[in-house]
Structures are given as structure tokens and as C-alpha cells.
mmCIF file of C-alpha atoms in Angstrom:
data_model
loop_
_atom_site.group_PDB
_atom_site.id
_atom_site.type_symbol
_atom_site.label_atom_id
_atom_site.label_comp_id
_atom_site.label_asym_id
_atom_site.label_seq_id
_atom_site.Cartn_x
_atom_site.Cartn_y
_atom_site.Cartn_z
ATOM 1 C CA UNK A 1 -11.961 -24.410 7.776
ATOM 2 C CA UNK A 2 -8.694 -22.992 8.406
ATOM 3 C CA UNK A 3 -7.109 -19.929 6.772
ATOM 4 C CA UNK A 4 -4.767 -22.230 5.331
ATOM 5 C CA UNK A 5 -7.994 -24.179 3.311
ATOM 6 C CA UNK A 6 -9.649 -20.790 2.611
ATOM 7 C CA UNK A 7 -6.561 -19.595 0.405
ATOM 8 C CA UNK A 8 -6.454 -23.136 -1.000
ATOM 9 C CA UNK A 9 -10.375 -22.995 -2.165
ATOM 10 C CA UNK A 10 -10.082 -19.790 -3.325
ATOM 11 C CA UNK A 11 -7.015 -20.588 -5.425
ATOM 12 C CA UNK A 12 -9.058 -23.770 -6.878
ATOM 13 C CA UNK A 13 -11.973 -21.249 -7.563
ATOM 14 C CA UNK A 14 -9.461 -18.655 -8.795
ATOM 15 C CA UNK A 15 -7.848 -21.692 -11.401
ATOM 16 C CA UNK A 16 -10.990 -21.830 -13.667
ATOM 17 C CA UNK A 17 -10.670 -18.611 -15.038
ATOM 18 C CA UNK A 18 -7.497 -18.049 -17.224
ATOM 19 C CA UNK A 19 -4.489 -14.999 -16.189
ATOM 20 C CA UNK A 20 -5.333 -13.376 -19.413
ATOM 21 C CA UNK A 21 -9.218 -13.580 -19.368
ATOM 22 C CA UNK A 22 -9.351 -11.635 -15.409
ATOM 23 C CA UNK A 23 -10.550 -7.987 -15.442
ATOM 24 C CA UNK A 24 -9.550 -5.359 -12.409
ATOM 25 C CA UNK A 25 -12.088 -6.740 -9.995
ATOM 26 C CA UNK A 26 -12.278 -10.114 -10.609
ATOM 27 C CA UNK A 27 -11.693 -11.158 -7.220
ATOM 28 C CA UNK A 28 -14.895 -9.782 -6.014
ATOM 29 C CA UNK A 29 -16.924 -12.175 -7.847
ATOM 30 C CA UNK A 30 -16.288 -15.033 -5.262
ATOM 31 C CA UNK A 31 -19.136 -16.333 -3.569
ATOM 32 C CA UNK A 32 -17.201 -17.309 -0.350
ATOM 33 C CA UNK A 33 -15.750 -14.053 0.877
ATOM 34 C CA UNK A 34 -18.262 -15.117 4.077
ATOM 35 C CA UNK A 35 -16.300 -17.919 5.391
ATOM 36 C CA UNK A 36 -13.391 -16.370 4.392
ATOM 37 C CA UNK A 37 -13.990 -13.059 6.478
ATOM 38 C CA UNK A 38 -15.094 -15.323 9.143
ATOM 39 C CA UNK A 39 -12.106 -17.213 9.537
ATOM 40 C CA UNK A 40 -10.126 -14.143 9.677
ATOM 41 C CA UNK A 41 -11.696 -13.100 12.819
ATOM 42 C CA UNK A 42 -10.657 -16.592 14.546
ATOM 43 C CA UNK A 43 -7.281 -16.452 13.193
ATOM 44 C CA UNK A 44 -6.856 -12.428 15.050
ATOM 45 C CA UNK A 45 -8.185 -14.384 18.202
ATOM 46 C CA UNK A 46 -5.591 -17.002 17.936
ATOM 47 C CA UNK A 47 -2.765 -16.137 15.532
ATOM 48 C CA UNK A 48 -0.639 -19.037 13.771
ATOM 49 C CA UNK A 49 2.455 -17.636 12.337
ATOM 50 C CA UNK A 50 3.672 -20.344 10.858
ATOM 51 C CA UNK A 51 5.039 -19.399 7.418
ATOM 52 C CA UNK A 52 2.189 -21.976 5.693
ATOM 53 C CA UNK A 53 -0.093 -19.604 7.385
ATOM 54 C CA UNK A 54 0.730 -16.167 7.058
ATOM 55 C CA UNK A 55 1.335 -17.271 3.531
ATOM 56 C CA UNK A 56 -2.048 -17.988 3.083
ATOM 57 C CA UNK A 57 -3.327 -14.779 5.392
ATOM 58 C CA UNK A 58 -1.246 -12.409 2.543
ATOM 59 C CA UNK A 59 -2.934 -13.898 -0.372
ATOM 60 C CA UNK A 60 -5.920 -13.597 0.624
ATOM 61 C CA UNK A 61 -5.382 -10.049 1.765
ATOM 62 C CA UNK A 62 -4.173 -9.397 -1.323
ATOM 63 C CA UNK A 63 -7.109 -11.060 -3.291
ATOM 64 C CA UNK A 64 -9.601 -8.698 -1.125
ATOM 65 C CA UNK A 65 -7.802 -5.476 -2.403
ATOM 66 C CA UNK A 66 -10.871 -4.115 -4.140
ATOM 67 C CA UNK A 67 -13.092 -4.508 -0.601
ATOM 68 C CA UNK A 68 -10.186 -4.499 1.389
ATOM 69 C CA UNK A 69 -12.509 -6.521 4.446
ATOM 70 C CA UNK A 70 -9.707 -7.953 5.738
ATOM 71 C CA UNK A 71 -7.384 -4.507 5.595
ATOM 72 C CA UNK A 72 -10.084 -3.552 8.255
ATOM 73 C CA UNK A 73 -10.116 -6.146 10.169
ATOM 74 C CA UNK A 74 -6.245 -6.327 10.777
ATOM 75 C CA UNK A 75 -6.872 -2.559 11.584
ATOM 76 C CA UNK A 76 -8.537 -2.962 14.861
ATOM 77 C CA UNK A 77 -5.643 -5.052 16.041
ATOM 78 C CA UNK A 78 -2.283 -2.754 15.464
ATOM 79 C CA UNK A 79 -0.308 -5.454 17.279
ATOM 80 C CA UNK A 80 -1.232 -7.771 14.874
ATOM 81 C CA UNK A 81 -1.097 -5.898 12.048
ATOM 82 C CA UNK A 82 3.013 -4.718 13.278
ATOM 83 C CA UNK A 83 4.097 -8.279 13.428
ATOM 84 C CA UNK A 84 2.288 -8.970 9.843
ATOM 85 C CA UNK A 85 4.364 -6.094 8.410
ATOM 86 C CA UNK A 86 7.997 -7.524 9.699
ATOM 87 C CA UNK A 87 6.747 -10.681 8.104
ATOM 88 C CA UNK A 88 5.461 -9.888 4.451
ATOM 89 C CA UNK A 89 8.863 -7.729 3.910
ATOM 90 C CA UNK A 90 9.817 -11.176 1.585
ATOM 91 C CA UNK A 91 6.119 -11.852 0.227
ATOM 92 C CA UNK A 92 5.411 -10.843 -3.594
ATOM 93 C CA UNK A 93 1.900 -10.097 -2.626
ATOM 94 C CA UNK A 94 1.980 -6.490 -3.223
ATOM 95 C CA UNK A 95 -1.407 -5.889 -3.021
ATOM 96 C CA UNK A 96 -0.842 -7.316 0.341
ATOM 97 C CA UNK A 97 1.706 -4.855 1.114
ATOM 98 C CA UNK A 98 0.363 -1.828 0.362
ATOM 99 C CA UNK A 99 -3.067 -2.495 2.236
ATOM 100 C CA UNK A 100 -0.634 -3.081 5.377
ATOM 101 C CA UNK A 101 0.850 -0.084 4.714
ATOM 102 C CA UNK A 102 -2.508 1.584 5.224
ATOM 103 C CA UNK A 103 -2.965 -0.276 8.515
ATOM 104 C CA UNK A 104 0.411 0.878 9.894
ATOM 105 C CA UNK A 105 0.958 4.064 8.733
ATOM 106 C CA UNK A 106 -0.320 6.501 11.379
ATOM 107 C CA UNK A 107 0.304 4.276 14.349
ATOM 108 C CA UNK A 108 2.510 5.568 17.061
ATOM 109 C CA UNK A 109 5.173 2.770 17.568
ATOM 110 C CA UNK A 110 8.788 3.006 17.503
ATOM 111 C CA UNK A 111 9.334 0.356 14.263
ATOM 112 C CA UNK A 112 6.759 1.856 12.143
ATOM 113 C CA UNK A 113 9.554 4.238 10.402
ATOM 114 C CA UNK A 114 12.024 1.113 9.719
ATOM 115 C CA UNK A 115 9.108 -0.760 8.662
ATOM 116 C CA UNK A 116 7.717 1.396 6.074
ATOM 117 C CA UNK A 117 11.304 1.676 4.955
ATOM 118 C CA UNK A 118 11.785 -1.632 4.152
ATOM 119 C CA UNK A 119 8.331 -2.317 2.538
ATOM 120 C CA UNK A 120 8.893 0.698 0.107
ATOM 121 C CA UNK A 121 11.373 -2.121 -1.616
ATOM 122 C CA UNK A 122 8.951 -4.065 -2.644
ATOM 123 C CA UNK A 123 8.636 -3.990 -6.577
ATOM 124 C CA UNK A 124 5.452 -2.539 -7.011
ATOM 125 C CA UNK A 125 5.517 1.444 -7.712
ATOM 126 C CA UNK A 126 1.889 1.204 -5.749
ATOM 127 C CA UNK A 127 3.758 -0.087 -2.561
ATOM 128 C CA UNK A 128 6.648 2.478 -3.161
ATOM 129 C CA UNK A 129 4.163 5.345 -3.219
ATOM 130 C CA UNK A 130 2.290 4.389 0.143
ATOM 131 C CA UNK A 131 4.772 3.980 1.697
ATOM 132 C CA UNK A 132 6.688 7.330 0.844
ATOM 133 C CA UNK A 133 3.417 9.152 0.814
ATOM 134 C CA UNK A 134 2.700 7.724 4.906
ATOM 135 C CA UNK A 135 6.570 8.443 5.868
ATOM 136 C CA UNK A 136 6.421 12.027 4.834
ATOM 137 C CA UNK A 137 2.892 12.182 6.635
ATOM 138 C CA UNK A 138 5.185 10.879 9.551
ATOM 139 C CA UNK A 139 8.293 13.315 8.873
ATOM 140 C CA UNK A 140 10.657 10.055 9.036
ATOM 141 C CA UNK A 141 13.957 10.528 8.456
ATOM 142 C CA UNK A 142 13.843 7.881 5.480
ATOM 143 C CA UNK A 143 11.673 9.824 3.410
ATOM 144 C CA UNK A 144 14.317 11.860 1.046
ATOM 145 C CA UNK A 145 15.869 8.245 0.120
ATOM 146 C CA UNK A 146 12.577 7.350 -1.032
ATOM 147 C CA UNK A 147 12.183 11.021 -2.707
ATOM 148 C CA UNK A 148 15.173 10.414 -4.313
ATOM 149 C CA UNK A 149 14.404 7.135 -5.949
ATOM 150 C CA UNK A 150 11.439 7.578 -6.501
ATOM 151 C CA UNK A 151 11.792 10.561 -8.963
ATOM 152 C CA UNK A 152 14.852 9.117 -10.995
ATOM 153 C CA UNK A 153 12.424 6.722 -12.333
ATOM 154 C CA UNK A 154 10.569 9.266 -14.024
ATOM 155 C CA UNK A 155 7.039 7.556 -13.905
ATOM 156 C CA UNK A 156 4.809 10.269 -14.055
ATOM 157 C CA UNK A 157 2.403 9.213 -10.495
ATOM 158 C CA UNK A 158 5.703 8.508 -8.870
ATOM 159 C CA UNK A 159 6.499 12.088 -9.264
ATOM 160 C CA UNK A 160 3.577 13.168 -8.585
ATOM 161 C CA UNK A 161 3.810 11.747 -4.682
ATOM 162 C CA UNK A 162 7.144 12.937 -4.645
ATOM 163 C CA UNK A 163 5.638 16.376 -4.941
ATOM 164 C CA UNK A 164 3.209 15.951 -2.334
ATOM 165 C CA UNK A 165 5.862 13.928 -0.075
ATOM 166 C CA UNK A 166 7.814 17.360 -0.528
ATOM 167 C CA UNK A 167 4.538 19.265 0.593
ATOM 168 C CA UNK A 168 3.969 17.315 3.468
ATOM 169 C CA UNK A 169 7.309 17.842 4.382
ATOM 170 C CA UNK A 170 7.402 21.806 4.254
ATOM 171 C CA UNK A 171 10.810 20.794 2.018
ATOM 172 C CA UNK A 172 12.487 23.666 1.369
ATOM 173 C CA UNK A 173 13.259 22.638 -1.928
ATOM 174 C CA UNK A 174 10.045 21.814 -2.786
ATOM 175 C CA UNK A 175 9.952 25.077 -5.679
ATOM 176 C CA UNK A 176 12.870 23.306 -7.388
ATOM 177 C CA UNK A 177 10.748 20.136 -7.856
ATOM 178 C CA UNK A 178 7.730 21.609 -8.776
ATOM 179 C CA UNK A 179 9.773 24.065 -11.262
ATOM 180 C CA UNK A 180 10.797 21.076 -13.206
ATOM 181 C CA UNK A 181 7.484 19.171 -12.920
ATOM 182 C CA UNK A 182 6.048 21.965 -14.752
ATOM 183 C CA UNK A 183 8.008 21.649 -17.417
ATOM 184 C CA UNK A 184 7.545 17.985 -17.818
ATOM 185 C CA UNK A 185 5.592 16.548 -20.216
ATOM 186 C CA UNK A 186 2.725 15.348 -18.299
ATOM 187 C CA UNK A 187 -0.350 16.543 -17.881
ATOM 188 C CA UNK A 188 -1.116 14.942 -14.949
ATOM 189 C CA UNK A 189 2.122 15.971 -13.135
ATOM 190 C CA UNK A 190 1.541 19.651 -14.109
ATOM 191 C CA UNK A 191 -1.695 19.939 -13.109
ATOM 192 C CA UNK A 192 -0.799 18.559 -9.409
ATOM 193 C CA UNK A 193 1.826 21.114 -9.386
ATOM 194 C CA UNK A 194 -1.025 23.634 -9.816
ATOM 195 C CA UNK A 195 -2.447 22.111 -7.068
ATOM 196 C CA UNK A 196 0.359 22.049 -4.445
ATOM 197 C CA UNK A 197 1.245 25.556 -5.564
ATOM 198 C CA UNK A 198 -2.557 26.523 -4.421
ATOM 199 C CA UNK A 199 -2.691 23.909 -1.440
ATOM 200 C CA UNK A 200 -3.161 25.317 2.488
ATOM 201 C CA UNK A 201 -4.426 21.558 3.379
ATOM 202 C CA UNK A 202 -2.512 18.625 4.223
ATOM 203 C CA UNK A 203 -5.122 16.106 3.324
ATOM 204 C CA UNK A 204 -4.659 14.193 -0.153
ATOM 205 C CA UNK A 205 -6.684 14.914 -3.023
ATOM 206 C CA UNK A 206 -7.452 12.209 -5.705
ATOM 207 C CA UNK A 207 -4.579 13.322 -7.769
ATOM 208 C CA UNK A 208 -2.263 12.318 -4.839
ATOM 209 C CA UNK A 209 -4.016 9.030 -4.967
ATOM 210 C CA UNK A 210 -2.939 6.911 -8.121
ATOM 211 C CA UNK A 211 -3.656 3.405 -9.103
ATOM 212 C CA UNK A 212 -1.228 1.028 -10.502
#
């Protein structure tokens, strides 16, 4: 089978159980991530990009989030995984997105900035977050936009990469921020302001990690 009939069976598999009735890992439970995996590797040996195609190779990335298999896969191949970027910047797979993010984020190429600019669009505060968090890792030059926006929405994990975006950044104004995080209302947020106050690393602890 093709990657185009692996994301069709597993859509047909995925149609017997109800939106409402799925739980957070859901996706795990299908018997034919095997194939699936497989086909993956023949499709990185040969690549269609045809829309029908990469369509298919997104939600199925996406529906492997929990795994994340096929995340690792399109790791070994950078190339690969560049092009896939440019071409999910429409796709509503979020789950999708993010994972590519991960793939892209600390490769040395001249687009990776732009690209992880334009995915932080995506709708999904998760996507926003990764891809802030990797450009500040980075030092791109698009990271403040995405500071900026990021903390007028005043979601609580949102803020909380902000901070360590700031941190990873050596931002001077960083003590401003974390001056008004403190005084926020969430507990969360406060205690990763204890945290970056106390923080000689530049790794990310769990608190820099949120789930959607």
C-alpha cells in the first residue's frame, strides 16, 4: 500500500469510534502502525509530493504524535524534513506541525529561521510555543515578534515560554517580565519564574515543556 491508502485505512479505522468518545492517546491503539511505519520508509526513498500525498504523510504524522515514529524517521533525512516544513505552512494538522518543528529546529540551514516563523502562525498555542521556544534556542531575529504575541494572550504556558525564550536569549529585559509574572496569578507561571531566577543551564526543564 501506498501512503495515500495507509491514511485512508486508518481514517476508516479511526471512523468507528465517535469525536466525543476518543481519550488523549487514542491513536495508539491501532493495530497497523507496522505497515504504516513501513511505508514511510519507502516514501523517504522515493518522495511523492503531490498535494494528495503529503496530505496524507501530515495526517498520519499527526495521528503518531503520542509515539512520534514517524517524527524520527523524517529526522534522519533533514532535506526531507525542510521541504515538508515549506509545505504544511497551510495544513491544519497541528500536531503535524509541531513534531516538524522538532525535526527542524537545530538544523543549520539558511530557511530554518523564516520557516519557524511562519509555522508559529499556525493556530495551535502548542505550535506557537515550539516554535518560539526553538527560535530563541537559535537567537533568530523573529523571536521578540513571537515574544510579543505570545504574552498579550495571557495564557498562562504561553508566558511561561516567553520567560524562558527571554532566558535563552540573555534579554536584557528579561527582570521586567519575570517582575510581572510574579505577580500574576498563576501558580505555575510563578513558580517558573523561581526557576529562571535560579537557572545557570540552558537546557529545558518540564515546566518549560507544556502540553496543550
Amino acid at each position: 500500500m501506498n501512503i495515500i491508502s495507509e491514511a485512508q485505512r486508518f481514517k476508516e479505522w479511526a471512523n468507528q469510534f465517535p469525536v466525543h468518545g476518543r481519550y488523549g492517546e487514542w491513536e495508539t491503539e491501532y493495530e497497523n502502525w507496522g505497515p504504516v511505519y513501513s511505508c514511510i520508509e519507502k516514501w523517504i526513498e522515493s518522495p511523492d509530493w503531490s498535494q494528495e500525498a503529503i496530505e496524507a504523510l501530515l495526517y498520519l504524522l499527526a495521528r503518531d504524535n503520542e509515539v512520534m515514529n514517524i517524527r524520527y524517521q523524517l529526522g534522519d533525512h533533514p532535506e526531507i524534513a525542510i521541504e515538508l516544513a515549506k509545505r504544511s505552512l497551510k495544513s491544519k494538522e497541528s500536531c503535524a506541525k509541531w513534531q516538524i518543528v522538532e525535526c527542524i529546529g537545530n538544523l543549520e540551514h539558511p530557511e530554518i529561521d523564516q520557516l519557524l516563523y511562519q509555522l508559529y502562525f499556525d493556530r495551535d498555542y502548542y505550535v506557537q510555543r515550539r516554535c518560539m521556544m526553538e527560535s530563541a534556542k537559535r537567537k533568530s531575529l523573529f523571536t521578540r515578534e513571537m515574544i510579543e504575541l505570545s504574552w498579550s494572550t495571557h495564557d498562562e504556558y504561553q508566558m511561561i515560554c516567553v520567560l524562558w525564550s527571554l532566558h535563552w536569549l540573555k534579554a536584557p529585559d528579561l527582570p521586567d517580565f519575570l517582575s510581572v509574572a510574579k505577580n500574576s496569578e498563576y501558580d505555575l507561571l510563578k513558580k517558573n519564574v523561581e526557576e529562571i531566577s535560579n537557572q545557570t543551564s540552558l537546557t529545558t526543564p518540564d515546566a518549560a515543556r507544556p502540553t496543550s
